[in-house]
Amino acid sequence: MNDLEVIHCYLEFQASECFNVLYDRYAGKIYAKCISILKDEALAQDATQEVFTKIFLNLSRFKEKARFSTWVYSITYNYCIDFLRRKKKQKDLFSDELENAPDPADEEVSDKVLLEIEIKQLKKVLENIPTSDRMVLLMKYQDGMSIKEIAEILEKTESAVKMKIKRAKAKARKARDEIFPEQLV
Amino acid sequence: MSQTLNNFEQLLEEEASTFDVHKRQQAREGIISTLSSYKLIGQLVTVFVPDMINVLIEATGGDQTTATDDEDKTPRQGQPPHLTAPPTDSGPKPDDDFDIIR
């Protein structure tokens, strides 16, 4: 059964099997995202629980305009952004750079450079760039979200998101070059 | 159908596997417990809110019974509807179609 069939089954019959299917499909991924953003196992576990509760309470509001996974991950990102905002008392996690004018010195890094980094190195690289940069890279390369979808989640313009991704890619490459200098050609 | 995952997706799969059985079960029970609580609250609201509203209406001096005498609204036998309609103070509306007296 695909996600939509399971959702319809859950909404119609409230069957616990449907809950379990969706939970088993997404719990690990949501936990992984939360741990990647929040960097704490206990917080990530609590976040997973909260996010899933939100998902099931709002399941009837899922409009099927986007993929279910995109909807699930957008709830996850929003939860993490709100959590960090409350924790750091920071007005906007993404306000610092998005509002700034583009820096002409920023060099375009091709997708290939990022997609060829080994998994262990990638993990290290992502740990060493700011949370907001990590998030946009995960949205784009891990979740396959469009610029429009990312812009909707972050409540920013598409051009601001493009700039953010461009800078995040540059930071990721810089981090890779610093942590793994042997990779430099 | 096999699908090649990129390095970001592979990293997600790898990290997802660190959500061990014990944590997974703990979180599952937490969610089920929360959803059950919401369900119970919903059921209580469904059962008691209409009664509470009726009590409030009575307390404020209102009549909770609604008019069900549909037969009062239907024309009496043998009379055209305009003769049996209840009188109103509002008079004709601007949109009403009247013959113009020339």
PDB file of C-alpha atoms in Angstrom:
ATOM      1  CA  MET A   1       0.000   0.000   0.000  1.00  0.00           C
ATOM      2  CA  ASN A   2       1.287   3.447  -0.812  1.00  0.00           C
ATOM      3  CA  ASP A   3       1.135   6.349   1.659  1.00  0.00           C
ATOM      4  CA  LEU A   4      -2.133   7.757   0.329  1.00  0.00           C
ATOM      5  CA  GLU A   5      -3.920   4.412   0.568  1.00  0.00           C
ATOM      6  CA  VAL A   6      -2.716   3.992   4.145  1.00  0.00           C
ATOM      7  CA  ILE A   7      -3.841   7.530   5.038  1.00  0.00           C
ATOM      8  CA  HIS A   8      -7.317   6.983   3.580  1.00  0.00           C
ATOM      9  CA  CYS A   9      -7.548   3.686   5.432  1.00  0.00           C
ATOM     10  CA  TYR A  10      -6.543   5.372   8.701  1.00  0.00           C
ATOM     11  CA  LEU A  11      -8.994   8.246   8.236  1.00  0.00           C
ATOM     12  CA  GLU A  12     -11.832   5.899   7.389  1.00  0.00           C
ATOM     13  CA  PHE A  13     -11.331   3.132   9.928  1.00  0.00           C
ATOM     14  CA  GLN A  14      -8.894   4.613  12.481  1.00  0.00           C
ATOM     15  CA  ALA A  15      -7.132   1.265  12.178  1.00  0.00           C
ATOM     16  CA  SER A  16      -4.079   0.862  14.365  1.00  0.00           C
ATOM     17  CA  GLU A  17      -2.407  -1.169  11.579  1.00  0.00           C
ATOM     18  CA  CYS A  18      -2.463   1.920   9.366  1.00  0.00           C
ATOM     19  CA  PHE A  19      -0.973   3.989  12.173  1.00  0.00           C
ATOM     20  CA  ASN A  20       1.778   1.398  12.586  1.00  0.00           C
ATOM     21  CA  VAL A  21       2.543   1.334   8.851  1.00  0.00           C
ATOM     22  CA  LEU A  22       2.974   5.113   8.677  1.00  0.00           C
ATOM     23  CA  TYR A  23       4.878   5.160  11.943  1.00  0.00           C
ATOM     24  CA  ASP A  24       7.308   2.444  10.832  1.00  0.00           C
ATOM     25  CA  ARG A  25       7.801   4.177   7.485  1.00  0.00           C
ATOM     26  CA  TYR A  26       8.601   7.620   8.847  1.00  0.00           C
ATOM     27  CA  ALA A  27       9.601   7.429  12.531  1.00  0.00           C
ATOM     28  CA  GLY A  28      13.252   6.661  11.840  1.00  0.00           C
ATOM     29  CA  LYS A  29      13.543   9.367   9.192  1.00  0.00           C
ATOM     30  CA  ILE A  30      11.893  11.991  11.362  1.00  0.00           C
ATOM     31  CA  TYR A  31      14.172  11.014  14.246  1.00  0.00           C
ATOM     32  CA  ALA A  32      17.207  11.256  11.964  1.00  0.00           C
ATOM     33  CA  LYS A  33      16.203  14.738  10.824  1.00  0.00           C
ATOM     34  CA  CYS A  34      15.515  15.879  14.379  1.00  0.00           C
ATOM     35  CA  ILE A  35      18.841  14.573  15.638  1.00  0.00           C
ATOM     36  CA  SER A  36      20.624  16.209  12.729  1.00  0.00           C
ATOM     37  CA  ILE A  37      19.060  19.579  13.571  1.00  0.00           C
ATOM     38  CA  LEU A  38      18.727  19.437  17.360  1.00  0.00           C
ATOM     39  CA  LYS A  39      21.933  17.438  17.989  1.00  0.00           C
ATOM     40  CA  ASP A  40      20.527  15.709  21.069  1.00  0.00           C
ATOM     41  CA  GLU A  41      19.112  12.183  21.237  1.00  0.00           C
ATOM     42  CA  ALA A  42      16.576  12.825  24.003  1.00  0.00           C
ATOM     43  CA  LEU A  43      15.326  16.014  22.342  1.00  0.00           C
ATOM     44  CA  ALA A  44      15.123  14.207  19.020  1.00  0.00           C
ATOM     45  CA  GLN A  45      13.051  11.422  20.565  1.00  0.00           C
ATOM     46  CA  ASP A  46      10.648  13.921  22.164  1.00  0.00           C
ATOM     47  CA  ALA A  47      10.507  15.838  18.882  1.00  0.00           C
ATOM     48  CA  THR A  48       9.682  12.663  16.949  1.00  0.00           C
ATOM     49  CA  GLN A  49       6.803  11.998  19.322  1.00  0.00           C
ATOM     50  CA  GLU A  50       5.509  15.570  19.061  1.00  0.00           C
ATOM     51  CA  VAL A  51       5.828  15.660  15.282  1.00  0.00           C
ATOM     52  CA  PHE A  52       3.981  12.363  14.887  1.00  0.00           C
ATOM     53  CA  THR A  53       1.205  13.525  17.180  1.00  0.00           C
ATOM     54  CA  LYS A  54       0.843  16.653  15.020  1.00  0.00           C
ATOM     55  CA  ILE A  55       0.842  14.560  11.861  1.00  0.00           C
ATOM     56  CA  PHE A  56      -1.945  12.276  13.054  1.00  0.00           C
ATOM     57  CA  LEU A  57      -4.032  15.081  14.532  1.00  0.00           C
ATOM     58  CA  ASN A  58      -3.826  16.962  11.221  1.00  0.00           C
ATOM     59  CA  LEU A  59      -3.919  14.008   8.844  1.00  0.00           C
ATOM     60  CA  SER A  60      -7.355  14.977   7.515  1.00  0.00           C
ATOM     61  CA  ARG A  61      -5.896  18.365   6.495  1.00  0.00           C
ATOM     62  CA  PHE A  62      -3.335  16.789   4.181  1.00  0.00           C
ATOM     63  CA  LYS A  63      -4.479  18.063   0.795  1.00  0.00           C
ATOM     64  CA  GLU A  64      -2.413  15.720  -1.376  1.00  0.00           C
ATOM     65  CA  LYS A  65      -1.011  18.705  -3.305  1.00  0.00           C
ATOM     66  CA  ALA A  66       2.513  17.658  -2.406  1.00  0.00           C
ATOM     67  CA  ARG A  67       3.991  14.260  -1.613  1.00  0.00           C
ATOM     68  CA  PHE A  68       3.097  12.964   1.845  1.00  0.00           C
ATOM     69  CA  SER A  69       6.797  12.784   2.731  1.00  0.00           C
ATOM     70  CA  THR A  70       7.209  16.488   1.889  1.00  0.00           C
ATOM     71  CA  TRP A  71       4.274  17.331   4.163  1.00  0.00           C
ATOM     72  CA  VAL A  72       5.690  15.159   6.961  1.00  0.00           C
ATOM     73  CA  TYR A  73       9.155  16.697   6.665  1.00  0.00           C
ATOM     74  CA  SER A  74       7.776  20.232   6.520  1.00  0.00           C
ATOM     75  CA  ILE A  75       6.050  19.607   9.874  1.00  0.00           C
ATOM     76  CA  THR A  76       9.343  18.219  11.199  1.00  0.00           C
ATOM     77  CA  TYR A  77      11.374  21.228  10.038  1.00  0.00           C
ATOM     78  CA  ASN A  78       8.811  23.690  11.365  1.00  0.00           C
ATOM     79  CA  TYR A  79       8.807  21.948  14.735  1.00  0.00           C
ATOM     80  CA  CYS A  80      12.622  22.065  14.919  1.00  0.00           C
ATOM     81  CA  ILE A  81      12.768  25.705  13.776  1.00  0.00           C
ATOM     82  CA  ASP A  82      10.215  26.701  16.432  1.00  0.00           C
ATOM     83  CA  PHE A  83      12.066  24.689  19.068  1.00  0.00           C
ATOM     84  CA  LEU A  84      15.415  26.333  18.287  1.00  0.00           C
ATOM     85  CA  ARG A  85      13.768  29.744  18.105  1.00  0.00           C
ATOM     86  CA  ARG A  86      12.278  29.274  21.583  1.00  0.00           C
ATOM     87  CA  LYS A  87      15.498  27.829  22.979  1.00  0.00           C
ATOM     88  CA  LYS A  88      17.787  30.504  21.600  1.00  0.00           C
ATOM     89  CA  LYS A  89      15.200  33.260  21.869  1.00  0.00           C
ATOM     90  CA  GLN A  90      16.218  34.057  18.341  1.00  0.00           C
ATOM     91  CA  LYS A  91      13.593  35.845  16.291  1.00  0.00           C
ATOM     92  CA  ASP A  92      14.326  34.095  13.042  1.00  0.00           C
ATOM     93  CA  LEU A  93      16.803  31.286  12.482  1.00  0.00           C
ATOM     94  CA  PHE A  94      17.039  32.281   8.840  1.00  0.00           C
ATOM     95  CA  SER A  95      16.959  36.063   9.145  1.00  0.00           C
ATOM     96  CA  ASP A  96      20.704  36.707   9.389  1.00  0.00           C
ATOM     97  CA  GLU A  97      21.758  35.976   5.858  1.00  0.00           C
ATOM     98  CA  LEU A  98      18.596  35.894   3.839  1.00  0.00           C
ATOM     99  CA  GLU A  99      18.061  39.607   4.278  1.00  0.00           C
ATOM    100  CA  ASN A 100      21.597  40.465   3.211  1.00  0.00           C
ATOM    101  CA  ALA A 101      22.464  41.411  -0.322  1.00  0.00           C
ATOM    102  CA  PRO A 102      24.185  38.716  -2.362  1.00  0.00           C
ATOM    103  CA  ASP A 103      27.934  38.641  -2.053  1.00  0.00           C
ATOM    104  CA  PRO A 104      29.560  38.742  -5.483  1.00  0.00           C
ATOM    105  CA  ALA A 105      32.474  36.782  -4.063  1.00  0.00           C
ATOM    106  CA  ASP A 106      30.180  33.780  -3.508  1.00  0.00           C
ATOM    107  CA  GLU A 107      31.190  31.133  -5.979  1.00  0.00           C
ATOM    108  CA  GLU A 108      28.641  28.724  -7.407  1.00  0.00           C
ATOM    109  CA  VAL A 109      29.314  25.174  -6.211  1.00  0.00           C
ATOM    110  CA  SER A 110      27.939  22.485  -8.470  1.00  0.00           C
ATOM    111  CA  ASP A 111      25.551  19.844  -7.113  1.00  0.00           C
ATOM    112  CA  LYS A 112      28.020  17.202  -8.262  1.00  0.00           C
ATOM    113  CA  VAL A 113      30.618  18.377  -5.735  1.00  0.00           C
ATOM    114  CA  LEU A 114      28.190  17.839  -2.856  1.00  0.00           C
ATOM    115  CA  LEU A 115      26.692  14.644  -4.192  1.00  0.00           C
ATOM    116  CA  GLU A 116      30.093  13.025  -4.546  1.00  0.00           C
ATOM    117  CA  ILE A 117      31.111  13.474  -0.913  1.00  0.00           C
ATOM    118  CA  GLU A 118      31.346  10.146   0.932  1.00  0.00           C
ATOM    119  CA  ILE A 119      28.626   9.512   3.488  1.00  0.00           C
ATOM    120  CA  LYS A 120      30.917   9.631   6.542  1.00  0.00           C
ATOM    121  CA  GLN A 121      32.502  12.836   5.301  1.00  0.00           C
ATOM    122  CA  LEU A 122      29.128  14.311   4.452  1.00  0.00           C
ATOM    123  CA  LYS A 123      27.942  13.669   8.005  1.00  0.00           C
ATOM    124  CA  LYS A 124      30.982  15.489   9.361  1.00  0.00           C
ATOM    125  CA  VAL A 125      30.594  18.354   6.878  1.00  0.00           C
ATOM    126  CA  LEU A 126      26.929  18.849   7.768  1.00  0.00           C
ATOM    127  CA  GLU A 127      27.815  18.917  11.460  1.00  0.00           C
ATOM    128  CA  ASN A 128      30.243  21.733  10.811  1.00  0.00           C
ATOM    129  CA  ILE A 129      28.004  24.184   9.016  1.00  0.00           C
ATOM    130  CA  PRO A 130      25.306  26.372  10.634  1.00  0.00           C
ATOM    131  CA  THR A 131      21.922  24.738  11.339  1.00  0.00           C
ATOM    132  CA  SER A 132      20.032  26.892   8.841  1.00  0.00           C
ATOM    133  CA  ASP A 133      22.471  25.952   6.067  1.00  0.00           C
ATOM    134  CA  ARG A 134      22.265  22.291   7.007  1.00  0.00           C
ATOM    135  CA  MET A 135      18.481  22.437   6.880  1.00  0.00           C
ATOM    136  CA  VAL A 136      18.248  23.909   3.392  1.00  0.00           C
ATOM    137  CA  LEU A 137      20.735  21.365   2.063  1.00  0.00           C
ATOM    138  CA  LEU A 138      18.740  18.521   3.628  1.00  0.00           C
ATOM    139  CA  MET A 139      15.515  19.899   2.162  1.00  0.00           C
ATOM    140  CA  LYS A 140      17.018  20.152  -1.302  1.00  0.00           C
ATOM    141  CA  TYR A 141      19.218  17.061  -1.571  1.00  0.00           C
ATOM    142  CA  GLN A 142      17.742  14.674   0.986  1.00  0.00           C
ATOM    143  CA  ASP A 143      14.039  15.391   0.610  1.00  0.00           C
ATOM    144  CA  GLY A 144      14.063  16.510  -3.008  1.00  0.00           C
ATOM    145  CA  MET A 145      11.985  19.579  -2.210  1.00  0.00           C
ATOM    146  CA  SER A 146      11.518  22.269  -4.825  1.00  0.00           C
ATOM    147  CA  ILE A 147      12.649  25.850  -4.216  1.00  0.00           C
ATOM    148  CA  LYS A 148       8.974  26.804  -3.917  1.00  0.00           C
ATOM    149  CA  GLU A 149       8.335  24.161  -1.255  1.00  0.00           C
ATOM    150  CA  ILE A 150      11.402  25.246   0.734  1.00  0.00           C
ATOM    151  CA  ALA A 151      10.324  28.890   0.437  1.00  0.00           C
ATOM    152  CA  GLU A 152       6.875  27.996   1.805  1.00  0.00           C
ATOM    153  CA  ILE A 153       8.342  26.151   4.800  1.00  0.00           C
ATOM    154  CA  LEU A 154      10.793  28.935   5.612  1.00  0.00           C
ATOM    155  CA  GLU A 155       8.286  31.675   4.730  1.00  0.00           C
ATOM    156  CA  LYS A 156      10.868  33.347   2.496  1.00  0.00           C
ATOM    157  CA  THR A 157      10.935  34.360  -1.132  1.00  0.00           C
ATOM    158  CA  GLU A 158      12.184  31.892  -3.725  1.00  0.00           C
ATOM    159  CA  SER A 159      15.124  34.153  -4.630  1.00  0.00           C
ATOM    160  CA  ALA A 160      16.127  34.350  -0.960  1.00  0.00           C
ATOM    161  CA  VAL A 161      16.025  30.561  -0.737  1.00  0.00           C
ATOM    162  CA  LYS A 162      18.146  30.197  -3.890  1.00  0.00           C
ATOM    163  CA  MET A 163      20.716  32.532  -2.357  1.00  0.00           C
ATOM    164  CA  LYS A 164      20.629  30.616   0.922  1.00  0.00           C
ATOM    165  CA  ILE A 165      21.207  27.308  -0.875  1.00  0.00           C
ATOM    166  CA  LYS A 166      24.046  28.777  -2.893  1.00  0.00           C
ATOM    167  CA  ARG A 167      25.768  29.991   0.269  1.00  0.00           C
ATOM    168  CA  ALA A 168      25.083  26.750   2.124  1.00  0.00           C
ATOM    169  CA  LYS A 169      26.729  24.806  -0.698  1.00  0.00           C
ATOM    170  CA  ALA A 170      29.762  27.099  -0.571  1.00  0.00           C
ATOM    171  CA  LYS A 171      30.011  26.634   3.199  1.00  0.00           C
ATOM    172  CA  ALA A 172      29.689  22.869   2.860  1.00  0.00           C
ATOM    173  CA  ARG A 173      32.489  22.737   0.332  1.00  0.00           C
ATOM    174  CA  LYS A 174      34.661  24.998   2.483  1.00  0.00           C
ATOM    175  CA  ALA A 175      34.016  22.774   5.502  1.00  0.00           C
ATOM    176  CA  ARG A 176      34.865  19.692   3.469  1.00  0.00           C
ATOM    177  CA  ASP A 177      38.100  21.271   2.257  1.00  0.00           C
ATOM    178  CA  GLU A 178      39.069  22.234   5.812  1.00  0.00           C
ATOM    179  CA  ILE A 179      38.159  18.949   7.489  1.00  0.00           C
ATOM    180  CA  PHE A 180      39.367  16.693   4.686  1.00  0.00           C
ATOM    181  CA  PRO A 181      42.195  18.620   2.988  1.00  0.00           C
ATOM    182  CA  GLU A 182      43.392  15.434   1.299  1.00  0.00           C
ATOM    183  CA  GLN A 183      40.298  15.646  -0.885  1.00  0.00           C
ATOM    184  CA  LEU A 184      41.591  18.828  -2.519  1.00  0.00           C
ATOM    185  CA  VAL A 185      42.652  18.230  -6.075  1.00  0.00           C
TER     186      VAL A 185
ATOM    187  CA  MET B   1      11.797  -1.282  -8.438  1.00  0.00           C
ATOM    188  CA  SER B   2      15.222  -0.377  -7.147  1.00  0.00           C
ATOM    189  CA  GLN B   3      16.064   3.270  -6.824  1.00  0.00           C
ATOM    190  CA  THR B   4      19.564   4.632  -6.455  1.00  0.00           C
ATOM    191  CA  LEU B   5      19.866   6.831  -3.395  1.00  0.00           C
ATOM    192  CA  ASN B   6      22.205   9.807  -3.393  1.00  0.00           C
ATOM    193  CA  ASN B   7      24.662  10.334  -0.527  1.00  0.00           C
ATOM    194  CA  PHE B   8      22.229  12.587   1.391  1.00  0.00           C
ATOM    195  CA  GLU B   9      19.478   9.977   1.159  1.00  0.00           C
ATOM    196  CA  GLN B  10      21.861   7.215   2.171  1.00  0.00           C
ATOM    197  CA  LEU B  11      22.886   9.285   5.176  1.00  0.00           C
ATOM    198  CA  LEU B  12      19.212   9.633   6.134  1.00  0.00           C
ATOM    199  CA  GLU B  13      18.707   5.859   5.926  1.00  0.00           C
ATOM    200  CA  GLU B  14      21.841   5.290   7.998  1.00  0.00           C
ATOM    201  CA  GLU B  15      20.818   7.763  10.689  1.00  0.00           C
ATOM    202  CA  ALA B  16      17.238   6.469  10.707  1.00  0.00           C
ATOM    203  CA  SER B  17      18.554   3.043  11.660  1.00  0.00           C
ATOM    204  CA  THR B  18      19.995   4.542  14.882  1.00  0.00           C
ATOM    205  CA  PHE B  19      16.422   4.960  16.136  1.00  0.00           C
ATOM    206  CA  ASP B  20      16.544   1.661  17.981  1.00  0.00           C
ATOM    207  CA  VAL B  21      13.632  -0.615  18.834  1.00  0.00           C
ATOM    208  CA  HIS B  22      13.379   0.534  22.449  1.00  0.00           C
ATOM    209  CA  LYS B  23      13.245   4.270  21.620  1.00  0.00           C
ATOM    210  CA  ARG B  24      10.914   3.555  18.721  1.00  0.00           C
ATOM    211  CA  GLN B  25       8.513   1.665  20.989  1.00  0.00           C
ATOM    212  CA  GLN B  26       8.681   4.339  23.701  1.00  0.00           C
ATOM    213  CA  ALA B  27       7.821   7.064  21.214  1.00  0.00           C
ATOM    214  CA  ARG B  28       5.036   4.943  19.693  1.00  0.00           C
ATOM    215  CA  GLU B  29       3.422   4.423  23.104  1.00  0.00           C
ATOM    216  CA  GLY B  30       3.722   8.137  23.863  1.00  0.00           C
ATOM    217  CA  ILE B  31       1.965   9.036  20.611  1.00  0.00           C
ATOM    218  CA  ILE B  32      -0.807   6.480  21.111  1.00  0.00           C
ATOM    219  CA  SER B  33      -1.351   7.731  24.659  1.00  0.00           C
ATOM    220  CA  THR B  34      -1.554  11.375  23.503  1.00  0.00           C
ATOM    221  CA  LEU B  35      -3.887  10.547  20.620  1.00  0.00           C
ATOM    222  CA  SER B  36      -6.124   8.531  22.979  1.00  0.00           C
ATOM    223  CA  SER B  37      -6.316  11.512  25.343  1.00  0.00           C
ATOM    224  CA  TYR B  38      -7.323  13.817  22.487  1.00  0.00           C
ATOM    225  CA  LYS B  39      -9.909  11.272  21.358  1.00  0.00           C
ATOM    226  CA  LEU B  40     -11.396  11.081  24.861  1.00  0.00           C
ATOM    227  CA  ILE B  41     -11.546  14.884  25.128  1.00  0.00           C
ATOM    228  CA  GLY B  42     -13.239  14.988  21.716  1.00  0.00           C
ATOM    229  CA  GLN B  43     -15.840  12.432  22.799  1.00  0.00           C
ATOM    230  CA  LEU B  44     -16.535  14.308  26.025  1.00  0.00           C
ATOM    231  CA  VAL B  45     -16.976  17.548  24.109  1.00  0.00           C
ATOM    232  CA  THR B  46     -19.336  15.861  21.637  1.00  0.00           C
ATOM    233  CA  VAL B  47     -21.471  14.445  24.442  1.00  0.00           C
ATOM    234  CA  PHE B  48     -21.551  17.314  26.905  1.00  0.00           C
ATOM    235  CA  VAL B  49     -21.250  20.567  24.945  1.00  0.00           C
ATOM    236  CA  PRO B  50     -24.759  20.449  23.383  1.00  0.00           C
ATOM    237  CA  ASP B  51     -26.259  19.837  26.853  1.00  0.00           C
ATOM    238  CA  MET B  52     -24.171  22.650  28.331  1.00  0.00           C
ATOM    239  CA  ILE B  53     -25.385  25.010  25.623  1.00  0.00           C
ATOM    240  CA  ASN B  54     -28.990  24.090  26.386  1.00  0.00           C
ATOM    241  CA  VAL B  55     -28.389  24.709  30.094  1.00  0.00           C
ATOM    242  CA  LEU B  56     -26.885  28.116  29.295  1.00  0.00           C
ATOM    243  CA  ILE B  57     -29.824  29.001  27.038  1.00  0.00           C
ATOM    244  CA  GLU B  58     -32.271  28.077  29.791  1.00  0.00           C
ATOM    245  CA  ALA B  59     -30.243  29.960  32.391  1.00  0.00           C
ATOM    246  CA  THR B  60     -30.355  33.135  30.294  1.00  0.00           C
ATOM    247  CA  GLY B  61     -34.138  32.851  30.001  1.00  0.00           C
ATOM    248  CA  GLY B  62     -34.243  31.575  26.440  1.00  0.00           C
ATOM    249  CA  ASP B  63     -36.406  28.810  25.103  1.00  0.00           C
ATOM    250  CA  GLN B  64     -34.359  25.902  23.842  1.00  0.00           C
ATOM    251  CA  THR B  65     -37.300  24.369  21.990  1.00  0.00           C
ATOM    252  CA  THR B  66     -37.331  25.295  18.334  1.00  0.00           C
ATOM    253  CA  ALA B  67     -40.349  25.984  16.245  1.00  0.00           C
ATOM    254  CA  THR B  68     -41.445  22.841  14.513  1.00  0.00           C
ATOM    255  CA  ASP B  69     -44.903  23.938  13.426  1.00  0.00           C
ATOM    256  CA  ASP B  70     -44.240  23.834   9.751  1.00  0.00           C
ATOM    257  CA  GLU B  71     -47.937  23.684   9.044  1.00  0.00           C
ATOM    258  CA  ASP B  72     -48.232  27.334  10.194  1.00  0.00           C
ATOM    259  CA  LYS B  73     -46.017  28.344   7.331  1.00  0.00           C
ATOM    260  CA  THR B  74     -48.035  26.572   4.661  1.00  0.00           C
ATOM    261  CA  PRO B  75     -51.024  28.264   3.025  1.00  0.00           C
ATOM    262  CA  ARG B  76     -54.447  27.303   4.260  1.00  0.00           C
ATOM    263  CA  GLN B  77     -56.649  25.218   2.067  1.00  0.00           C
ATOM    264  CA  GLY B  78     -58.353  27.198  -0.635  1.00  0.00           C
ATOM    265  CA  GLN B  79     -56.484  30.455  -0.146  1.00  0.00           C
ATOM    266  CA  PRO B  80     -53.587  31.825  -2.194  1.00  0.00           C
ATOM    267  CA  PRO B  81     -50.289  32.101  -0.319  1.00  0.00           C
ATOM    268  CA  HIS B  82     -50.177  35.922  -0.303  1.00  0.00           C
ATOM    269  CA  LEU B  83     -53.426  36.028   1.717  1.00  0.00           C
ATOM    270  CA  THR B  84     -52.227  33.570   4.305  1.00  0.00           C
ATOM    271  CA  ALA B  85     -48.678  34.814   4.750  1.00  0.00           C
ATOM    272  CA  PRO B  86     -48.009  36.433   8.126  1.00  0.00           C
ATOM    273  CA  PRO B  87     -48.042  40.254   8.096  1.00  0.00           C
ATOM    274  CA  THR B  88     -44.702  41.997   8.191  1.00  0.00           C
ATOM    275  CA  ASP B  89     -43.679  45.542   9.088  1.00  0.00           C
ATOM    276  CA  SER B  90     -40.926  45.698   6.591  1.00  0.00           C
ATOM    277  CA  GLY B  91     -43.045  46.606   3.597  1.00  0.00           C
ATOM    278  CA  PRO B  92     -41.997  46.066  -0.003  1.00  0.00           C
ATOM    279  CA  LYS B  93     -38.322  45.697  -0.783  1.00  0.00           C
ATOM    280  CA  PRO B  94     -36.651  47.759  -3.516  1.00  0.00           C
ATOM    281  CA  ASP B  95     -36.115  44.651  -5.587  1.00  0.00           C
ATOM    282  CA  ASP B  96     -39.769  43.606  -5.512  1.00  0.00           C
ATOM    283  CA  ASP B  97     -41.436  43.595  -8.850  1.00  0.00           C
ATOM    284  CA  PHE B  98     -44.327  46.104  -8.706  1.00  0.00           C
ATOM    285  CA  ASP B  99     -46.518  47.529 -11.415  1.00  0.00           C
ATOM    286  CA  ILE B 100     -45.569  51.137 -11.935  1.00  0.00           C
ATOM    287  CA  ILE B 101     -48.554  53.554 -11.731  1.00  0.00           C
ATOM    288  CA  ARG B 102     -48.365  55.840 -14.698  1.00  0.00           C
TER     289      ARG B 102
END
